Coordinates of N, CA and C in Angstrom, one line a residue:
Chain A
A546 N -15.3 11.6 249.1 CA -14.4 10.5 249.0 C -13.8 10.1 250.4
Q547 N -13.4 8.9 250.6 CA -12.8 8.6 251.8 C -11.4 9.0 251.9
S548 N -10.8 9.4 253.1 CA -9.4 9.8 253.0 C -8.9 9.4 254.5
V549 N -7.5 9.3 254.6 CA -6.9 9.1 256.0 C -5.7 10.0 256.0
T550 N -5.6 10.5 257.3 CA -4.4 11.4 257.4 C -3.6 10.8 258.5
Q551 N -2.3 10.7 258.2 CA -1.4 10.1 259.1 C -0.4 11.3 259.7
L552 N -0.5 11.6 261.0 CA 0.2 12.5 261.5 C 1.7 12.2 261.8
G553 N 2.7 12.9 261.3 CA 4.1 12.6 261.6 C 4.5 11.6 260.4
S554 N 5.3 12.2 259.6 CA 5.9 11.4 258.5 C 7.1 10.5 259.0
H555 N 7.5 11.1 260.1 CA 8.7 10.3 260.7 C 8.6 10.2 262.2
V556 N 8.7 9.0 262.8 CA 8.6 8.9 264.3 C 9.8 8.1 264.7
S557 N 10.5 8.5 265.7 CA 11.6 7.9 266.3 C 11.3 7.5 267.8
V558 N 11.7 6.2 268.1 CA 11.5 5.8 269.4 C 12.7 5.1 269.8
S559 N 12.8 4.7 271.1 CA 14.0 3.9 271.7 C 13.5 2.5 271.7
E560 N 14.4 1.6 271.6 CA 14.0 0.1 271.7 C 13.5 -0.1 273.1
G561 N 12.4 -0.8 273.1 CA 11.6 -0.9 274.4 C 10.5 0.0 274.8
A562 N 10.5 1.0 274.1 CA 9.5 2.2 274.4 C 8.3 1.9 273.7
L563 N 7.1 2.6 274.0 CA 6.0 2.5 273.3 C 5.9 3.1 272.0
V564 N 5.3 2.5 271.0 CA 5.2 2.9 269.7 C 3.8 3.5 269.6
L565 N 3.5 4.6 269.1 CA 2.2 5.1 268.7 C 2.3 5.8 267.4
L566 N 1.5 5.3 266.3 CA 1.4 5.9 265.1 C 0.0 6.3 264.8
R567 N -0.1 7.5 264.4 CA -1.6 8.2 264.4 C -2.2 8.0 263.0
C568 N -3.5 7.8 263.0 CA -4.3 7.8 261.8 C -5.6 8.3 262.0
N569 N -6.1 9.3 261.3 CA -7.4 9.8 261.5 C -8.1 9.6 260.1
Y570 N -9.4 9.3 260.1 CA -10.2 9.1 258.8 C -11.2 10.1 258.7
S571 N -11.7 10.3 257.5 CA -12.8 11.3 257.2 C -13.9 10.5 256.6
S572 N -15.0 10.3 257.5 CA -16.1 9.7 257.1 C -17.2 9.8 258.1
S573 N -18.4 10.1 257.7 CA -19.5 10.2 258.7 C -20.1 8.7 259.0
V574 N -19.7 7.9 258.2 CA -20.0 6.4 258.6 C -18.8 5.6 258.7
P575 N -18.7 4.9 259.8 CA -17.5 4.1 260.1 C -17.1 3.3 258.9
P576 N -15.9 3.4 258.4 CA -15.5 2.5 257.3 C -14.7 1.5 257.7
Y577 N -14.2 0.7 256.8 CA -13.2 -0.3 257.1 C -11.8 0.3 257.1
L578 N -11.0 -0.1 258.2 CA -9.7 0.5 258.3 C -8.5 -0.5 258.4
F579 N -7.4 -0.2 258.0 CA -6.4 -1.2 257.8 C -5.0 -0.5 258.2
W580 N -4.1 -1.2 258.7 CA -2.7 -0.9 258.9 C -1.9 -1.8 258.1
Y581 N -0.9 -1.4 257.3 CA 0.0 -2.1 256.5 C 1.5 -1.7 256.9
V582 N 2.3 -2.7 256.8 CA 3.8 -2.4 257.1 C 4.6 -2.6 255.7
Q583 N 5.6 -1.8 255.5 CA 6.4 -2.0 254.5 C 7.9 -1.9 254.7
Y584 N 8.6 -2.9 254.5 CA 10.0 -2.8 254.7 C 10.8 -2.5 253.3
P585 N 11.9 -2.0 253.4 CA 12.7 -1.3 252.2 C 12.5 -2.2 251.0
N586 N 12.1 -1.6 249.7 CA 12.0 -2.3 248.6 C 11.2 -3.6 248.5
Q587 N 10.2 -3.7 249.4 CA 9.2 -4.7 249.5 C 7.8 -4.3 249.3
G588 N 6.9 -5.2 249.1 CA 5.4 -4.8 249.1 C 5.0 -4.5 250.4
L589 N 3.7 -4.4 250.6 CA 3.0 -4.0 251.8 C 2.5 -5.3 252.5
Q590 N 2.5 -5.5 253.8 CA 2.0 -6.6 254.5 C 1.0 -6.1 255.5
L591 N -0.1 -6.8 255.5 CA -1.2 -6.4 256.3 C -0.9 -6.7 257.8
L592 N -1.0 -5.7 258.7 CA -0.8 -5.8 260.1 C -2.0 -6.2 260.8
L593 N -3.1 -5.5 260.5 CA -4.5 -5.7 261.2 C -5.5 -4.8 260.4
K594 N -6.8 -5.2 260.7 CA -7.9 -4.5 260.0 C -8.9 -4.4 261.0
Y595 N -9.8 -3.3 260.8 CA -11.0 -3.1 261.5 C -12.2 -3.2 260.6
T596 N -13.2 -4.1 261.0 CA -14.3 -4.3 260.1 C -15.5 -4.2 260.9
S597 N -15.7 -3.3 261.8 CA -16.9 -3.0 262.6 C -17.3 -4.1 263.7
A598 N -16.3 -5.0 264.0 CA -16.5 -6.0 265.0 C -16.0 -5.2 266.4
A599 N -15.0 -5.9 267.0 CA -14.4 -5.3 268.2 C -13.6 -4.0 267.8
T600 N -13.7 -3.0 268.7 CA -13.1 -1.7 268.5 C -11.5 -1.9 268.8
L601 N -11.1 -2.7 269.6 CA -9.7 -2.9 269.8 C -9.3 -4.2 269.0
V602 N -8.4 -3.9 268.0 CA -8.0 -5.0 267.1 C -6.6 -5.3 267.3
K603 N -6.4 -6.7 267.5 CA -5.0 -7.1 267.6 C -4.4 -7.7 266.2
G604 N -3.1 -7.4 266.0 CA -2.5 -7.9 264.8 C -1.4 -8.6 264.9
I605 N -0.7 -8.7 263.9 CA 0.6 -9.4 263.9 C 1.8 -8.7 264.6
N606 N 2.8 -9.4 265.0 CA 4.1 -8.8 265.7 C 3.8 -7.9 266.9
G607 N 2.6 -8.1 267.6 CA 2.4 -7.4 268.9 C 1.7 -6.1 268.7
F608 N 1.4 -5.7 267.6 CA 0.7 -4.5 267.2 C -0.7 -4.6 267.5
E609 N -1.3 -3.5 267.9 CA -2.8 -3.3 268.0 C -3.3 -1.9 267.6
A610 N -4.6 -1.9 267.3 CA -5.1 -0.5 267.1 C -6.5 -0.4 267.7
E611 N -6.9 0.8 268.0 CA -8.2 1.0 268.6 C -9.0 2.1 267.8
F612 N -10.3 1.6 267.3 CA -11.1 2.4 266.7 C -11.9 3.2 267.6
K613 N -11.8 4.6 267.4 CA -12.5 5.5 268.2 C -13.4 6.4 267.4
K614 N -14.7 6.1 267.4 CA -15.5 6.8 266.4 C -15.6 8.2 266.8
S615 N -15.6 8.6 268.1 CA -15.8 10.0 268.5 C -14.7 10.8 268.0
E616 N -13.5 10.3 267.9 CA -12.3 11.0 267.5 C -11.8 10.7 265.9
T617 N -12.8 9.9 265.3 CA -12.4 9.5 264.0 C -11.0 9.0 263.8
S618 N -10.6 8.2 264.8 CA -9.2 7.8 264.8 C -9.1 6.3 264.8
F619 N -7.8 5.8 264.4 CA -7.5 4.3 264.3 C -6.0 4.3 264.5
H620 N -5.4 4.6 265.7 CA -4.1 4.8 266.0 C -3.4 3.3 266.2
L621 N -2.2 3.3 265.8 CA -1.6 1.8 265.8 C -0.5 2.0 267.1
T622 N -0.5 1.0 267.9 CA 0.4 1.0 269.1 C 1.0 -0.4 269.2
K623 N 2.2 -0.3 269.9 CA 2.9 -1.5 270.5 C 3.6 -1.1 271.7
P624 N 3.4 -2.0 272.7 CA 3.9 -1.6 274.0 C 5.4 -1.4 274.0
S625 N 6.2 -2.2 273.4 CA 7.7 -2.2 273.5 C 8.2 -2.4 272.1
A626 N 9.0 -1.3 271.6 CA 9.4 -1.4 270.2 C 10.7 -2.4 270.2
H627 N 10.8 -2.9 269.0 CA 12.0 -3.7 268.8 C 12.7 -3.2 267.5
M628 N 14.0 -3.5 267.4 CA 14.7 -3.0 266.2 C 14.0 -3.4 264.9
S629 N 13.5 -4.6 264.9 CA 12.9 -5.1 263.6 C 11.7 -4.5 263.3
D630 N 11.1 -3.6 264.1 CA 9.9 -2.8 263.8 C 10.1 -1.7 262.9
A631 N 11.4 -1.3 262.8 CA 11.8 -0.2 261.9 C 11.3 -0.4 260.5
A632 N 10.4 0.3 259.9 CA 9.8 0.1 258.6 C 8.9 1.4 258.4
E633 N 8.2 1.4 257.2 CA 7.2 2.4 257.1 C 5.8 1.7 257.2
Y634 N 5.0 2.5 257.7 CA 3.6 2.1 258.1 C 2.6 2.8 257.4
F635 N 1.6 2.3 256.8 CA 0.5 2.8 256.1 C -0.9 2.6 256.8
C636 N -1.6 3.6 256.9 CA -3.1 3.4 257.2 C -3.9 3.5 256.0
A637 N -4.9 2.8 255.9 CA -5.8 2.8 254.7 C -7.3 2.6 255.0
V638 N -8.2 3.0 254.1 CA -9.6 3.0 254.4 C -10.3 2.6 253.2
S639 N -11.3 1.8 253.3 CA -12.2 1.6 252.2 C -13.5 2.0 252.7
E640 N -14.6 2.1 251.9 CA -15.8 2.7 251.9 C -16.5 1.8 252.9
A641 N -17.5 2.4 253.8 CA -18.4 1.7 254.7 C -19.2 0.8 253.9
G642 N -19.5 -0.4 254.4 CA -20.3 -1.3 253.7 C -19.7 -2.1 252.5
G643 N -18.3 -1.8 252.4 CA -17.7 -2.5 251.3 C -16.8 -1.5 250.5
G644 N -17.0 -1.5 249.2 CA -16.3 -0.6 248.3 C -15.2 -1.5 247.7
N645 N -14.7 -1.1 246.7 CA -13.9 -2.0 245.8 C -12.4 -1.5 245.8
K646 N -12.1 -0.4 246.5 CA -10.6 -0.1 246.5 C -10.3 0.6 247.9
L647 N -9.0 0.6 248.2 CA -8.5 1.3 249.4 C -7.9 2.5 249.1
T648 N -8.1 3.5 250.0 CA -7.2 4.7 250.0 C -6.1 4.8 251.0
F649 N -5.0 5.1 250.7 CA -3.8 5.1 251.6 C -3.4 6.3 252.1
G650 N -3.0 6.4 253.4 CA -2.3 7.6 254.0 C -0.9 7.8 253.3
T651 N -0.2 8.8 253.7 CA 1.2 9.1 253.2 C 2.2 8.4 253.8
G652 N 1.9 7.7 254.9 CA 2.8 6.9 255.6 C 3.7 7.6 256.6
T653 N 4.1 6.7 257.7 CA 5.0 7.0 258.7 C 6.2 6.2 258.7
Q654 N 7.4 6.8 258.7 CA 8.6 6.0 258.9 C 8.9 5.8 260.2
L655 N 9.0 4.7 260.9 CA 9.3 4.5 262.2 C 10.9 4.1 262.3
K656 N 11.6 4.8 263.1 CA 12.9 4.5 263.3 C 13.0 4.1 264.9
V657 N 13.8 3.0 265.0 CA 14.0 2.4 266.3 C 15.4 2.5 266.7
E658 N 15.8 3.3 267.8 CA 17.1 3.5 268.2 C 17.4 2.7 269.5
L659 N 18.8 2.3 269.6 CA 19.2 1.6 270.8 C 19.3 2.6 271.9
Chain B
D221 N 3.0 -21.9 247.4 CA 2.1 -21.1 248.1 C 1.6 -20.0 247.2
G222 N 0.3 -19.6 247.6 CA -0.3 -18.6 246.7 C 0.3 -17.3 246.9
G223 N 0.3 -16.3 245.9 CA 0.7 -15.0 246.0 C 0.7 -14.2 244.9
I224 N 1.3 -13.0 244.8 CA 1.4 -12.3 243.6 C 2.9 -12.2 243.3
T225 N 3.1 -12.2 242.0 CA 4.5 -12.1 241.5 C 4.6 -10.9 240.5
Q226 N 5.5 -10.0 240.9 CA 5.7 -8.8 240.0 C 7.1 -9.1 239.4
S227 N 7.2 -8.7 238.1 CA 8.5 -8.7 237.5 C 8.6 -7.8 236.5
P228 N 9.8 -7.2 236.2 CA 11.0 -7.5 237.0 C 11.0 -6.7 238.3
K229 N 12.1 -6.9 239.1 CA 12.1 -6.2 240.3 C 12.7 -4.8 240.2
Y230 N 13.6 -4.7 239.1 CA 14.2 -3.3 238.8 C 14.1 -3.2 237.2
L231 N 13.7 -2.1 236.8 CA 13.5 -1.7 235.3 C 14.0 -0.4 235.1
F232 N 14.8 -0.3 233.9 CA 15.3 0.9 233.6 C 14.8 1.3 232.1
R233 N 14.3 2.4 232.0 CA 13.8 2.9 230.8 C 14.4 4.2 230.2
K234 N 14.5 4.2 229.0 CA 15.1 5.4 228.3 C 13.9 6.4 228.1
E235 N 14.2 7.5 227.9 CA 13.2 8.6 227.6 C 12.5 8.2 226.3
G236 N 11.2 8.3 226.3 CA 10.5 8.0 225.0 C 10.1 6.5 224.7
Q237 N 10.4 5.7 225.7 CA 10.1 4.2 225.5 C 8.9 3.9 226.4
N238 N 8.1 2.9 225.8 CA 7.2 2.3 226.6 C 7.7 1.0 227.3
V239 N 7.3 0.7 228.5 CA 7.8 -0.4 229.2 C 6.5 -1.1 229.8
T240 N 6.5 -2.5 230.0 CA 5.4 -3.1 230.5 C 6.0 -3.8 231.9
L241 N 5.1 -3.6 232.9 CA 5.4 -4.4 234.2 C 4.4 -5.5 234.3
S242 N 4.9 -6.5 234.8 CA 4.1 -7.8 234.8 C 3.6 -8.0 236.2
C243 N 2.5 -8.5 236.4 CA 1.8 -8.8 237.6 C 1.0 -10.1 237.5
E244 N 1.2 -11.1 238.1 CA 0.6 -12.4 238.0 C 0.2 -12.9 239.5
Q245 N -1.0 -13.5 239.6 CA -1.5 -13.9 240.9 C -2.1 -15.3 240.8
N246 N -1.8 -16.2 241.7 CA -2.5 -17.5 241.8 C -3.3 -17.6 243.0
L247 N -3.9 -16.6 243.5 CA -4.7 -16.7 244.6 C -6.3 -16.8 244.2
N248 N -6.5 -16.9 242.8 CA -7.9 -16.9 242.4 C -8.7 -15.6 242.9
H249 N -8.0 -14.4 243.0 CA -8.6 -13.2 243.3 C -9.3 -12.7 242.3
D250 N -10.4 -12.0 242.3 CA -11.2 -11.3 241.3 C -10.6 -10.0 240.8
A251 N -10.3 -9.2 241.9 CA -9.9 -7.8 241.6 C -8.3 -7.6 241.7
M252 N -7.9 -6.7 240.8 CA -6.4 -6.5 240.8 C -6.2 -5.1 240.6
Y253 N -5.1 -4.5 241.2 CA -4.9 -3.1 241.4 C -3.4 -2.7 241.0
W254 N -3.2 -1.5 240.5 CA -2.0 -1.1 240.3 C -1.8 0.3 241.1
Y255 N -0.8 0.4 241.9 CA -0.5 1.7 242.7 C 0.9 2.1 242.3
R256 N 1.0 3.4 242.4 CA 2.3 4.0 242.3 C 2.7 4.6 243.6
Q257 N 4.1 4.5 244.1 CA 4.6 5.0 245.4 C 5.7 5.9 245.1
D258 N 5.6 7.0 245.7 CA 6.6 8.1 245.6 C 6.9 8.4 247.0
P259 N 8.1 8.8 247.5 CA 8.4 9.2 248.7 C 7.6 10.3 249.3
G260 N 7.0 10.1 250.4 CA 6.0 11.2 251.0 C 4.8 11.4 250.5
Q261 N 4.4 10.6 249.5 CA 3.1 10.6 248.8 C 2.3 9.5 249.0
G262 N 2.7 8.4 249.8 CA 1.9 7.3 250.0 C 1.6 6.5 248.6
L263 N 0.5 5.8 248.6 CA 0.3 5.0 247.4 C -0.9 5.6 246.7
R264 N -0.7 5.7 245.3 CA -1.8 6.4 244.6 C -2.3 5.4 243.5
L265 N -3.5 5.3 243.3 CA -4.2 4.3 242.4 C -4.1 4.7 241.0
I266 N -3.5 3.8 240.2 CA -3.4 4.1 238.7 C -4.6 3.4 238.0
Y267 N -4.8 2.2 238.1 CA -5.9 1.4 237.4 C -6.2 0.3 238.4
Y268 N -7.6 -0.2 238.2 CA -8.0 -1.5 238.8 C -8.9 -2.2 238.0
S269 N -9.1 -3.5 238.2 CA -9.9 -4.3 237.5 C -10.6 -5.4 238.4
Q270 N -12.0 -5.4 238.2 CA -12.7 -6.3 239.1 C -13.0 -7.6 238.4
I271 N -13.1 -7.6 237.0 CA -13.4 -8.9 236.2 C -12.5 -8.7 235.0
V272 N -12.5 -9.9 234.4 CA -11.6 -10.0 233.1 C -12.3 -9.1 232.1
N273 N -11.4 -8.6 231.3 CA -11.8 -7.6 230.2 C -12.5 -6.4 230.6
D274 N -12.3 -6.0 231.8 CA -12.8 -4.7 232.3 C -11.9 -4.1 233.2
F275 N -11.8 -2.8 233.2 CA -10.9 -2.1 234.2 C -11.4 -0.6 234.2
Q276 N -10.9 0.0 235.4 CA -11.3 1.3 235.6 C -10.0 2.3 235.9
K277 N -10.2 3.5 235.5 CA -9.1 4.4 235.9 C -9.1 4.8 237.3
G278 N -7.9 4.9 237.9 CA -7.8 5.4 239.2 C -7.5 7.0 239.2
D279 N -6.9 7.4 240.2 CA -6.6 8.7 240.5 C -5.4 9.4 239.5
I280 N -4.6 8.5 239.0 CA -3.5 9.0 238.2 C -3.2 8.1 236.9
A281 N -4.2 7.9 236.2 CA -4.1 6.9 235.1 C -3.5 7.6 233.8
E282 N -3.3 8.9 233.7 CA -2.7 9.5 232.5 C -1.3 9.0 232.3
G283 N -1.0 8.4 231.1 CA 0.2 8.0 230.8 C 0.4 6.4 231.0
Y284 N -0.5 5.8 231.5 CA -0.5 4.4 231.8 C -1.6 3.7 231.0
S285 N -1.4 2.4 230.7 CA -2.5 1.5 230.2 C -2.2 0.2 230.8
V286 N -3.5 -0.5 230.7 CA -3.6 -1.9 231.4 C -4.4 -2.7 230.4
S287 N -4.3 -4.1 230.8 CA -5.2 -5.1 230.1 C -5.5 -6.1 231.1
R288 N -6.6 -6.8 230.9 CA -7.1 -7.9 231.9 C -7.6 -9.0 231.0
E289 N -6.8 -9.7 230.2 CA -7.3 -10.7 229.4 C -7.4 -12.1 230.1
K290 N -6.8 -12.2 231.3 CA -6.9 -13.5 232.1 C -7.0 -13.1 233.5
K291 N -7.7 -13.8 234.2 CA -7.9 -13.4 235.8 C -6.7 -13.3 236.4
E292 N -5.7 -14.1 236.0 CA -4.5 -14.2 236.7 C -3.5 -13.1 236.5
S293 N -3.7 -12.3 235.4 CA -2.6 -11.3 234.9 C -3.3 -10.0 234.8
F294 N -2.5 -9.1 235.2 CA -2.8 -7.6 235.0 C -1.5 -6.8 234.8
P295 N -1.2 -6.8 233.5 CA 0.0 -6.0 233.2 C -0.1 -4.6 233.1
L296 N 0.8 -3.8 233.4 CA 0.8 -2.3 233.4 C 1.8 -1.8 232.3
T297 N 1.4 -1.1 231.4 CA 2.3 -0.4 230.5 C 2.5 1.1 230.9
V298 N 3.7 1.5 231.0 CA 4.1 2.8 231.2 C 4.4 3.4 229.9
T299 N 3.6 4.4 229.4 CA 3.9 4.9 228.1 C 4.8 6.2 228.1
S300 N 5.2 6.5 227.0 CA 6.1 7.8 226.8 C 5.4 8.9 227.2
A301 N 4.1 8.9 227.3 CA 3.3 10.0 227.6 C 3.4 10.3 229.2
Q302 N 3.8 9.3 230.0 CA 4.0 9.6 231.3 C 5.3 10.4 231.7
K303 N 5.0 11.6 232.1 CA 6.3 12.5 232.1 C 7.2 12.3 233.2
N304 N 6.9 11.6 234.3 CA 7.7 11.4 235.4 C 7.3 9.9 235.9
P305 N 7.9 8.9 235.2 CA 7.6 7.6 235.5 C 8.4 6.9 236.7
T306 N 9.6 7.5 237.0 CA 10.5 7.0 238.0 C 9.7 6.8 239.4
A307 N 9.5 5.7 239.7 CA 8.8 5.4 241.0 C 8.8 3.9 241.3
F308 N 8.2 3.5 242.4 CA 8.0 2.1 242.8 C 6.6 1.9 242.5
Y309 N 6.4 0.7 241.8 CA 5.0 0.4 241.4 C 4.7 -1.0 242.1
L310 N 3.4 -0.9 242.6 CA 2.9 -2.1 243.3 C 1.6 -2.6 242.9
C311 N 1.5 -3.9 242.8 CA 0.3 -4.6 242.3 C -0.3 -5.2 243.4
A312 N -1.6 -5.3 243.5 CA -2.4 -5.9 244.7 C -3.6 -6.6 244.1
S313 N -4.1 -7.4 244.9 CA -5.4 -8.2 244.6 C -6.3 -8.3 245.8
T314 N -7.5 -8.6 245.6 CA -8.3 -8.9 246.7 C -9.4 -9.9 246.2
Q315 N -10.0 -10.8 247.1 CA -11.0 -11.7 246.7 C -12.3 -11.1 246.5
N316 N -13.1 -11.5 245.6 CA -14.5 -11.0 245.4 C -14.7 -9.5 245.1
G317 N -13.5 -8.9 244.8 CA -13.5 -7.5 244.4 C -13.9 -6.5 245.5
Q318 N -13.8 -7.1 246.7 CA -14.3 -6.2 247.9 C -13.0 -5.9 248.6
A319 N -12.8 -4.6 248.8 CA -11.6 -4.0 249.5 C -11.7 -4.3 251.0
N320 N -12.8 -4.5 251.6 CA -12.9 -4.9 253.0 C -12.2 -6.1 253.4
Y321 N -11.9 -7.0 252.5 CA -10.9 -8.1 252.8 C -9.6 -7.6 253.1
G322 N -9.2 -6.5 252.4 CA -7.8 -6.0 252.5 C -7.1 -6.6 251.3
Y323 N -5.9 -6.0 251.0 CA -5.3 -6.3 249.8 C -4.1 -7.4 250.2
T324 N -3.7 -8.2 249.2 CA -2.5 -8.9 249.1 C -1.6 -8.2 248.1
F325 N -0.4 -7.8 248.5 CA 0.5 -7.1 247.6 C 1.7 -7.9 247.0
G326 N 2.0 -7.6 245.9 CA 3.3 -8.1 245.3 C 4.5 -7.4 245.9
S327 N 5.7 -7.8 245.5 CA 6.9 -7.2 246.1 C 7.4 -6.0 245.3
G328 N 6.7 -5.6 244.3 CA 7.0 -4.3 243.7 C 8.0 -4.3 242.5
T329 N 8.0 -3.4 241.7 CA 8.9 -3.1 240.6 C 9.3 -1.7 240.8
R330 N 10.7 -1.5 240.7 CA 11.2 -0.1 240.7 C 11.7 0.3 239.4
L331 N 10.9 1.3 238.9 CA 11.3 1.8 237.6 C 12.1 3.1 237.7
T332 N 13.1 3.2 236.8 CA 14.0 4.3 236.8 C 14.1 4.7 235.3
V333 N 14.0 6.0 235.0 CA 14.2 6.5 233.7 C 15.7 7.1 233.7
V334 N 16.4 6.5 232.6 CA 17.8 6.8 232.4 C 18.0 7.7 231.2

């Protein structure tokens, strides 16, 4: 079964600093990969997705992620953190070639400090 | 605007009661999903449905039931058999039943047992 691992349940950065949230997947065949953001007491919003096209994927709010097959990783980055980026971030995977459901990681809570 | 509506936003249940959470979508999506979210555990799949009058158990279906009588609606019943129902419940949908499109989420229902 597909799975994703998010390293670090809590990450803290200073405003203006680089944001790096880690996600590794377990699959011998490159799957479809997603990053979602969740603000308190709200649903999840899609940030970006990888579907086997370009390995560097750009998303909303200045976020991007790079698919690295050799490292089975799909880390999320943003060059300069803003206070409004404080939220919980989830990596998710679906089966290669499609599949009818997503499997989510345990989430990373991002804190942005002045 | 199209989207997913979950109601109520907050729900309180007494021990031994069944409660039903509503999920309605006007996106004309084929597949709908229910996830449970607990702190530090990410999202866990309860049930999903790809077509009307058909649904499948997810990873944690015990103590829950669903129905899919209309394409637009996928209500979740939390029964008295669910021993620890306090959680945040999220409904999602995707077009054509394929998760590689990514999900659209509702804003969630927070259920508390009192």
